[in-house]
CSV table of C-alpha atoms in Angstrom, one decimal:
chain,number,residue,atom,x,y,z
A,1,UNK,CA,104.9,88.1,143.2
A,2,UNK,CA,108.9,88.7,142.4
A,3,UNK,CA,110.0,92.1,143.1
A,4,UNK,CA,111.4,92.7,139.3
A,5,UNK,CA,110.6,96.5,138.7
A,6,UNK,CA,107.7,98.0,136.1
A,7,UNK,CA,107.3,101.2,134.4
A,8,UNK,CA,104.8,103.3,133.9
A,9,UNK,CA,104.8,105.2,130.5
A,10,UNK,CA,102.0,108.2,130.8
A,11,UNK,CA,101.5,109.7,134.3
A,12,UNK,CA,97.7,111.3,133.9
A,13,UNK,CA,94.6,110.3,135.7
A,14,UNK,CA,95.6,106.5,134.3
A,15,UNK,CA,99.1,106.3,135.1
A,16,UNK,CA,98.9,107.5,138.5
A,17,UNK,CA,96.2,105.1,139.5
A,18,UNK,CA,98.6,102.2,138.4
A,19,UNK,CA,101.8,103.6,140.5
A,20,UNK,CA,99.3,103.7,143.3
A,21,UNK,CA,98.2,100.2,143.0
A,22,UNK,CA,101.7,98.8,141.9
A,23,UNK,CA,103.5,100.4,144.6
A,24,UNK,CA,100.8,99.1,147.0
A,25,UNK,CA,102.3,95.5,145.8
A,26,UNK,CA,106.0,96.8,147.0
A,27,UNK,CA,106.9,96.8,143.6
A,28,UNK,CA,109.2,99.5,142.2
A,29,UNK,CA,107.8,101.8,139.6
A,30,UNK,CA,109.9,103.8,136.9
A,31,UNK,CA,107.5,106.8,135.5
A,32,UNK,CA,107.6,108.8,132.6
A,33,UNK,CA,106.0,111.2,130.6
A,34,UNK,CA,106.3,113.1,127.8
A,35,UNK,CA,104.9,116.0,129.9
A,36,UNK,CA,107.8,117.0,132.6
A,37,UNK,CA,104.9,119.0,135.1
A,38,UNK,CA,103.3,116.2,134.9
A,39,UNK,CA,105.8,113.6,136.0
A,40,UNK,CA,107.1,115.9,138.9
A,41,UNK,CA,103.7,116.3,140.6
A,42,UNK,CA,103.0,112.7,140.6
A,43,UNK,CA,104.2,111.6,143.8
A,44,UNK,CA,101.9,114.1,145.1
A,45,UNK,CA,99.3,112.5,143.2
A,46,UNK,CA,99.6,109.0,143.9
A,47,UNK,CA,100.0,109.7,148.1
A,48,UNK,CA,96.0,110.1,148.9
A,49,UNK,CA,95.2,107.3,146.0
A,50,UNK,CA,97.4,104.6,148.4
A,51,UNK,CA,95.7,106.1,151.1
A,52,UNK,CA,92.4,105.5,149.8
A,53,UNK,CA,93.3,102.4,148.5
A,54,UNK,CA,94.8,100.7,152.1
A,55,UNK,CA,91.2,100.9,153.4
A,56,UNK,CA,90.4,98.0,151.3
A,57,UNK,CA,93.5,96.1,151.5
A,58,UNK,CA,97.1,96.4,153.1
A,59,UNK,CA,99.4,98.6,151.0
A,60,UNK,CA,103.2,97.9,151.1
A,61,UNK,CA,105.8,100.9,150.8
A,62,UNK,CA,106.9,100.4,147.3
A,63,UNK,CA,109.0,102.9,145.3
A,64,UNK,CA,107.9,105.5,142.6
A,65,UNK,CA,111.2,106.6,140.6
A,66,UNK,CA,110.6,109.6,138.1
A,67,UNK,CA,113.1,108.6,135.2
A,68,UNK,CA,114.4,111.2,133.3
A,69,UNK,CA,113.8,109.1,130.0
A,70,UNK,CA,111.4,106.7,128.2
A,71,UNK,CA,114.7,104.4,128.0
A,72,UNK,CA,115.8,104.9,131.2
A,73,UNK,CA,112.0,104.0,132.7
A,74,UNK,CA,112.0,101.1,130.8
A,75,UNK,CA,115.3,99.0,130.9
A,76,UNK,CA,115.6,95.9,132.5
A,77,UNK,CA,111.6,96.3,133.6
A,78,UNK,CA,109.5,93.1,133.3
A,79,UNK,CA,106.1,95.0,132.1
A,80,UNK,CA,106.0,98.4,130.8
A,81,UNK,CA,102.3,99.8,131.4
A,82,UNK,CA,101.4,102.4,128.6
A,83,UNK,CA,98.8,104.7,129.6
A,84,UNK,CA,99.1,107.4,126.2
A,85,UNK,CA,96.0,109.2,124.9
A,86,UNK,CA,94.0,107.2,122.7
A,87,UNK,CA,95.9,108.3,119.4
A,88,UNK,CA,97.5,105.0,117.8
A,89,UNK,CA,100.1,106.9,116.3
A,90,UNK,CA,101.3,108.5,119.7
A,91,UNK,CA,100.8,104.8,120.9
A,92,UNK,CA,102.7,103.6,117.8
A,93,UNK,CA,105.5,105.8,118.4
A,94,UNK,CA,105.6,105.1,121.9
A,95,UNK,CA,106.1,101.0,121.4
A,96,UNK,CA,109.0,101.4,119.0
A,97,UNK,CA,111.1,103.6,121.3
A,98,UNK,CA,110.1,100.7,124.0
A,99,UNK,CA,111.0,98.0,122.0
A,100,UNK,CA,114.5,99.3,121.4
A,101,UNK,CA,115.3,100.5,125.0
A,102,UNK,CA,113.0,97.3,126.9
A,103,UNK,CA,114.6,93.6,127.7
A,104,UNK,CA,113.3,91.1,124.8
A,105,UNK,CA,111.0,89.5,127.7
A,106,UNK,CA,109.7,93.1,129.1
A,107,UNK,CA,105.9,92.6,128.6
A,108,UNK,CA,104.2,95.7,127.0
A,109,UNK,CA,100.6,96.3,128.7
A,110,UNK,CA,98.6,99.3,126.8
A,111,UNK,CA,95.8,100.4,129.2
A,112,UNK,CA,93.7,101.4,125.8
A,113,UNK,CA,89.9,101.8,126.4
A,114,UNK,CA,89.2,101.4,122.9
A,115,UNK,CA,91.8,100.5,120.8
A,116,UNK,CA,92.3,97.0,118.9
A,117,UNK,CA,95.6,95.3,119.6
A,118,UNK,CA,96.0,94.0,116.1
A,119,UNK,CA,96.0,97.8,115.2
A,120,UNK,CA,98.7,98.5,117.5
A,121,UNK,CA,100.8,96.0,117.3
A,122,UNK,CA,100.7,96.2,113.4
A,123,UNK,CA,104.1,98.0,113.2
A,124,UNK,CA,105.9,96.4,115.8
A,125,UNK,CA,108.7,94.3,115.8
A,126,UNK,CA,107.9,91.8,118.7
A,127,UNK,CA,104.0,91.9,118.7
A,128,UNK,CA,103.9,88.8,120.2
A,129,UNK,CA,105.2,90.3,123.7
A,130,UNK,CA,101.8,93.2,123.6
A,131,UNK,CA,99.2,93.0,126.2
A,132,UNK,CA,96.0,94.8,126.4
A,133,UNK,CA,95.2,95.2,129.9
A,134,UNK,CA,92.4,98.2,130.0
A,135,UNK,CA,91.8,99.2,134.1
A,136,UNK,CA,88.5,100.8,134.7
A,137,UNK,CA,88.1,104.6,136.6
A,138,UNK,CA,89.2,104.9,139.2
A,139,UNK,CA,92.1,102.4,138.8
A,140,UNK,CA,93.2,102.0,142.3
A,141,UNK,CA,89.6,101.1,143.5
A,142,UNK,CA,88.0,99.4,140.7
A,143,UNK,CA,89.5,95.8,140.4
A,144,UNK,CA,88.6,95.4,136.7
A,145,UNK,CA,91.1,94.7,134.2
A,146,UNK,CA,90.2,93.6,130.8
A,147,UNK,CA,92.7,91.5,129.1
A,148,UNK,CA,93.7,90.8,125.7
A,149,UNK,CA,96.4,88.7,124.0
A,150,UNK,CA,96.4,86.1,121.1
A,151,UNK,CA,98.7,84.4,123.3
A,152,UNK,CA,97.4,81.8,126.0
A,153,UNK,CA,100.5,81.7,127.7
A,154,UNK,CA,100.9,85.3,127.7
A,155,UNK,CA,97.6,85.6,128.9
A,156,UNK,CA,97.6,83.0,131.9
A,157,UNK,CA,100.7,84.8,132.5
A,158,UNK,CA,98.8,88.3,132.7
A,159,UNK,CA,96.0,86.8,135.3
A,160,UNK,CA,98.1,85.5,137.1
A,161,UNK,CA,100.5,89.0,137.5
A,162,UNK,CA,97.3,91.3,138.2
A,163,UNK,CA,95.7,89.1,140.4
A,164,UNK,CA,98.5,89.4,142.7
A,165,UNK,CA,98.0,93.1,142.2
A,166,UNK,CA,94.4,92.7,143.8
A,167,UNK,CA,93.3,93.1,140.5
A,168,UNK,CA,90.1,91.2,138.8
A,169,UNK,CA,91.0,89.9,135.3
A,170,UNK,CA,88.4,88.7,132.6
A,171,UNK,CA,89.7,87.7,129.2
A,172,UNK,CA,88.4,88.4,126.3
A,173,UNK,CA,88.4,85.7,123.8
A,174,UNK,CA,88.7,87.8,120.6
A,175,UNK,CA,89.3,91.8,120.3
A,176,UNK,CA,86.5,94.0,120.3
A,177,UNK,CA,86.3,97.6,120.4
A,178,UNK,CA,85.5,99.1,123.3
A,179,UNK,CA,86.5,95.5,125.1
A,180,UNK,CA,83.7,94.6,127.3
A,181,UNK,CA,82.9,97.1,130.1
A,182,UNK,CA,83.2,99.9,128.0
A,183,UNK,CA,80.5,98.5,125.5
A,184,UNK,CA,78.3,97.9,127.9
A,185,UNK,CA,79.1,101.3,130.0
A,186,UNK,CA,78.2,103.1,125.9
A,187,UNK,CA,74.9,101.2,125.5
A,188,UNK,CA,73.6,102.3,128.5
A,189,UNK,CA,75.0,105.5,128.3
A,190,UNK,CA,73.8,105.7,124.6
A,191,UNK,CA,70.5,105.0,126.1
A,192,UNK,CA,70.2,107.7,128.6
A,193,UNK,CA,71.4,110.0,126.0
A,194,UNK,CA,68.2,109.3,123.8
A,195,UNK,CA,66.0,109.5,127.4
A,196,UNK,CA,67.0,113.0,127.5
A,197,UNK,CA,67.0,113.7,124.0
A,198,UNK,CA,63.1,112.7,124.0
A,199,UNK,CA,62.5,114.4,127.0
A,200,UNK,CA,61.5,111.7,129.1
A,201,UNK,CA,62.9,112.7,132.1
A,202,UNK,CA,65.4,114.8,133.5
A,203,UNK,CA,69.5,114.0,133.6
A,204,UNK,CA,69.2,113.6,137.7
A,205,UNK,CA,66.1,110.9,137.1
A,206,UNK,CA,67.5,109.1,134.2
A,207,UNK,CA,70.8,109.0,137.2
A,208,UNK,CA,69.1,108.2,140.2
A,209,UNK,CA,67.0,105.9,137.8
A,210,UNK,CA,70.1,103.3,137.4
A,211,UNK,CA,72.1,104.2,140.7
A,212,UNK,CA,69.1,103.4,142.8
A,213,UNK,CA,67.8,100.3,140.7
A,214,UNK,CA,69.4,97.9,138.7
A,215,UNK,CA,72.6,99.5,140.0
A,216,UNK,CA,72.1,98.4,143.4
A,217,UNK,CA,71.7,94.3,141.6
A,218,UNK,CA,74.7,94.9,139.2
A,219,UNK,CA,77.0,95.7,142.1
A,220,UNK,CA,77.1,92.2,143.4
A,221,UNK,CA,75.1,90.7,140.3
A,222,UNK,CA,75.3,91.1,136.6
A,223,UNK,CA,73.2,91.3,133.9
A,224,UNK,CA,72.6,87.5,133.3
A,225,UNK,CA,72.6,86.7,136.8
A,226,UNK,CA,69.9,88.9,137.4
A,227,UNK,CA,67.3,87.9,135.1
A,228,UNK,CA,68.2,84.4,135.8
A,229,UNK,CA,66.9,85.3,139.1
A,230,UNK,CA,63.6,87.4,137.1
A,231,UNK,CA,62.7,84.3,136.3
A,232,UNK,CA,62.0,82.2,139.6
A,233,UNK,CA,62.8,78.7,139.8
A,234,UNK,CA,62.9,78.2,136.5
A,235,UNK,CA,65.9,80.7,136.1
A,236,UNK,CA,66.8,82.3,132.8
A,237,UNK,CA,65.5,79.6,130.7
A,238,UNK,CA,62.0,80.5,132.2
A,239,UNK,CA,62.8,84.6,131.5
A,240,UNK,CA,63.7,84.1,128.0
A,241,UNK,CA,60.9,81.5,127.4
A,242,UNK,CA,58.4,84.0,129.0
A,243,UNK,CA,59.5,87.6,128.7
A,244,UNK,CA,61.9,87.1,126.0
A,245,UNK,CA,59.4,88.6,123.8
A,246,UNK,CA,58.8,91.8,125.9
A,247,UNK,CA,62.7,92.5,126.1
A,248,UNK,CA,62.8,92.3,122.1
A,249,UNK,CA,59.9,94.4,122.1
A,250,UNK,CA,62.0,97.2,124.0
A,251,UNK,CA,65.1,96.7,122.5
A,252,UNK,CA,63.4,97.2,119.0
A,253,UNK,CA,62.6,101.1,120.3
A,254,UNK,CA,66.3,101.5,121.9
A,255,UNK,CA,67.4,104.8,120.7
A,256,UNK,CA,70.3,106.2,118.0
A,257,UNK,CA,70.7,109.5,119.4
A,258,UNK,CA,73.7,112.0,118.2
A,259,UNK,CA,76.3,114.1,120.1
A,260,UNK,CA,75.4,117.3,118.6
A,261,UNK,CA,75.3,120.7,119.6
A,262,UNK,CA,71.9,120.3,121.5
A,263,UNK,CA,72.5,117.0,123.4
A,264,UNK,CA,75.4,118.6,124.4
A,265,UNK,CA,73.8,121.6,125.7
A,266,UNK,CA,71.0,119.4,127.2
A,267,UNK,CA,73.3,117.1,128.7
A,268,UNK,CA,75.6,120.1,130.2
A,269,UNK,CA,72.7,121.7,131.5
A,270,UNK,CA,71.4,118.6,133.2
A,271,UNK,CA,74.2,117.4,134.8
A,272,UNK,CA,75.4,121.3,136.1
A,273,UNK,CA,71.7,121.1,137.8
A,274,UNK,CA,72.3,117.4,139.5
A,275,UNK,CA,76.1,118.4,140.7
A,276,UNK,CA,74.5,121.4,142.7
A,277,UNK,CA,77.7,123.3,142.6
A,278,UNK,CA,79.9,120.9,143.6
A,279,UNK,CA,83.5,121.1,141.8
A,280,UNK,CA,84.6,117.7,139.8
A,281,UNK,CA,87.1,117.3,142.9
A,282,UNK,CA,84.3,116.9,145.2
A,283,UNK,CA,82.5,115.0,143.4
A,284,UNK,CA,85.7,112.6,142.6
A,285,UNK,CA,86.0,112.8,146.6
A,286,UNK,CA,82.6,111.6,147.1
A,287,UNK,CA,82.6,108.8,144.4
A,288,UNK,CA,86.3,107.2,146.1
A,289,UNK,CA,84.6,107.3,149.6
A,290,UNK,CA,81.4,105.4,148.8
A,291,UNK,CA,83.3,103.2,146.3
A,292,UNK,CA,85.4,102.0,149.5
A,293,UNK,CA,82.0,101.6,151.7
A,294,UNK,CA,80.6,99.8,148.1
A,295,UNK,CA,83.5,97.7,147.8
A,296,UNK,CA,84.0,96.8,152.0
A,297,UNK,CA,80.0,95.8,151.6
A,298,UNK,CA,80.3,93.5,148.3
A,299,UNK,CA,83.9,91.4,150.3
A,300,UNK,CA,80.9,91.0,153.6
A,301,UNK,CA,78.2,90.3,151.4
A,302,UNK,CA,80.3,87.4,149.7
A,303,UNK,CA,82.3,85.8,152.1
């Protein structure tokens, strides 16, 4: 990987998960945010994410420079990685002050979860040099990126950068909101939802439910992969041929439930119960340590 510097445009939960991982790389990151707290407590921020992230692979000194500006973060950087909210006219504004301050080769990466890239790069002047590249939570630890670009070459070109990051790229062949993970994170969540909506069992079953079940496949095998393997030597083709039926027969009961005021209250209720008191920074705590164990098991399991 050259050592050309990056920016970082939005330093919340996001932004500071990419300084960790790019300064892992020895790459120089310019951050800024709109929010000047924000930007000064970063540092601070970013320190135990490299820590957590060296126990999975070696981490290189790097440097994290707060810029005072957007311009000054972004000039003469060869990516710009936009982590706004999800608001495409904060996103919207954000480009065009990038576009006038950036080189005309500076890549710009929007770590969107749900947004379309034709949408944003509807009013900009160089669309052709916008990347979605969505990271999953936690971003120093998980090493899912989703890509999207219209542009092979930009997109080879993408693999190819976050790779060297550590990084896992997948590529999606046309837009879709939501890209991929988060769709299939939303169905299943969608599902548990109606679970507890119909009162078939509580928040901390419907949980333990997936974490100790198909969870435990997923981690090393997906979806496909693991009905390929439901169906014995004859594989998928076997499954579909045999229980095909059966799967359309549960998916035809798959619930629409709403977000209203009483799944809300149910769903506040029931995960208060299956925290057990334990603040959101414990639980984060927790979640990074067995994601490292998780992630130190799958790299044995493979090799």
């Amino acid at each position: 990987m050259d050592r050309e510097p990056v920016a970082i445009v939005g330093s919340g939960l996001i932004g500071a998960g990419w300084a960790a991982v790019f300064t892992a790389a020895g790459l120089e990151v310019r951050a800024w945010d709109p929010e000047p707290s924000r930007l000064a407590g970063l540092r601070a921020r970013v320190r135990p994410l490299r820590a957590a992230l060296k126990k999975l692979q070696p981490v290189r000194r790097g440097r994290l420079v707060l810029a005072k500006s957007l311009e000054e973060a972004v000039a003469g950087v060869r990516l710009v990685q936009e982590n706004a909210p999800e608001d495409i006219a904060i996103k919207r504004a954000l480009f065009a002050r990038i576009e006038a301050a950036a080189e005309p080769a500076t890549v710009i990466a929007s770590s969107t979860s749900a947004l379309l890239w034709s949408d944003l790069a509807e009013e900009m002047a160089r669309p052709d040099r916008l990347l979605v590249a969505h990271p999953f939570n936690p971003v120093h630890l998980i090493p899912l990126v989703e890509l999207f670009t219209p542009d092979p070459a930009l997109a080879d070109h993408a693999t190819a950068f976050y790779t060297a990051l550590g990084k896992r790229p997948v590529r999606l062949r046309r837009e879709m909101p939501g890209h991929i993970a988060g769709r299939l994170a939303a169905a299943l969540w969608r599902e548990a939802v109606h679970l507890v909506r119909e009162g078939v069992a509580s928040v901390a079953d419907i949980d333990t439910a997936l974490v100790d079940g198909p969870g435990l496949r997923w981690a090393f095998q997906g979806a496909h992969l693991s009905y390929h393997l439901g169906g014995g030597a004859g594989g998928i083709a076997d499954y579909l041929a045999h229980l095909g039926p059966s799967q359309e027969r549960r998916w035809a009961t798959l619930g629409q439930p709403r977000l209203d005021a009483e799944a809300r209250e149910r769903l506040v209720a029931g995960v208060a119960e299956e925290a057990r008191g334990r603040s959101v920074a414990e639980l984060e705590a927790e979640r990074d340590a067995a994601l490292v164990e998780l992630m130190r098991a799958r790299r044995r399991a493979i090799s």
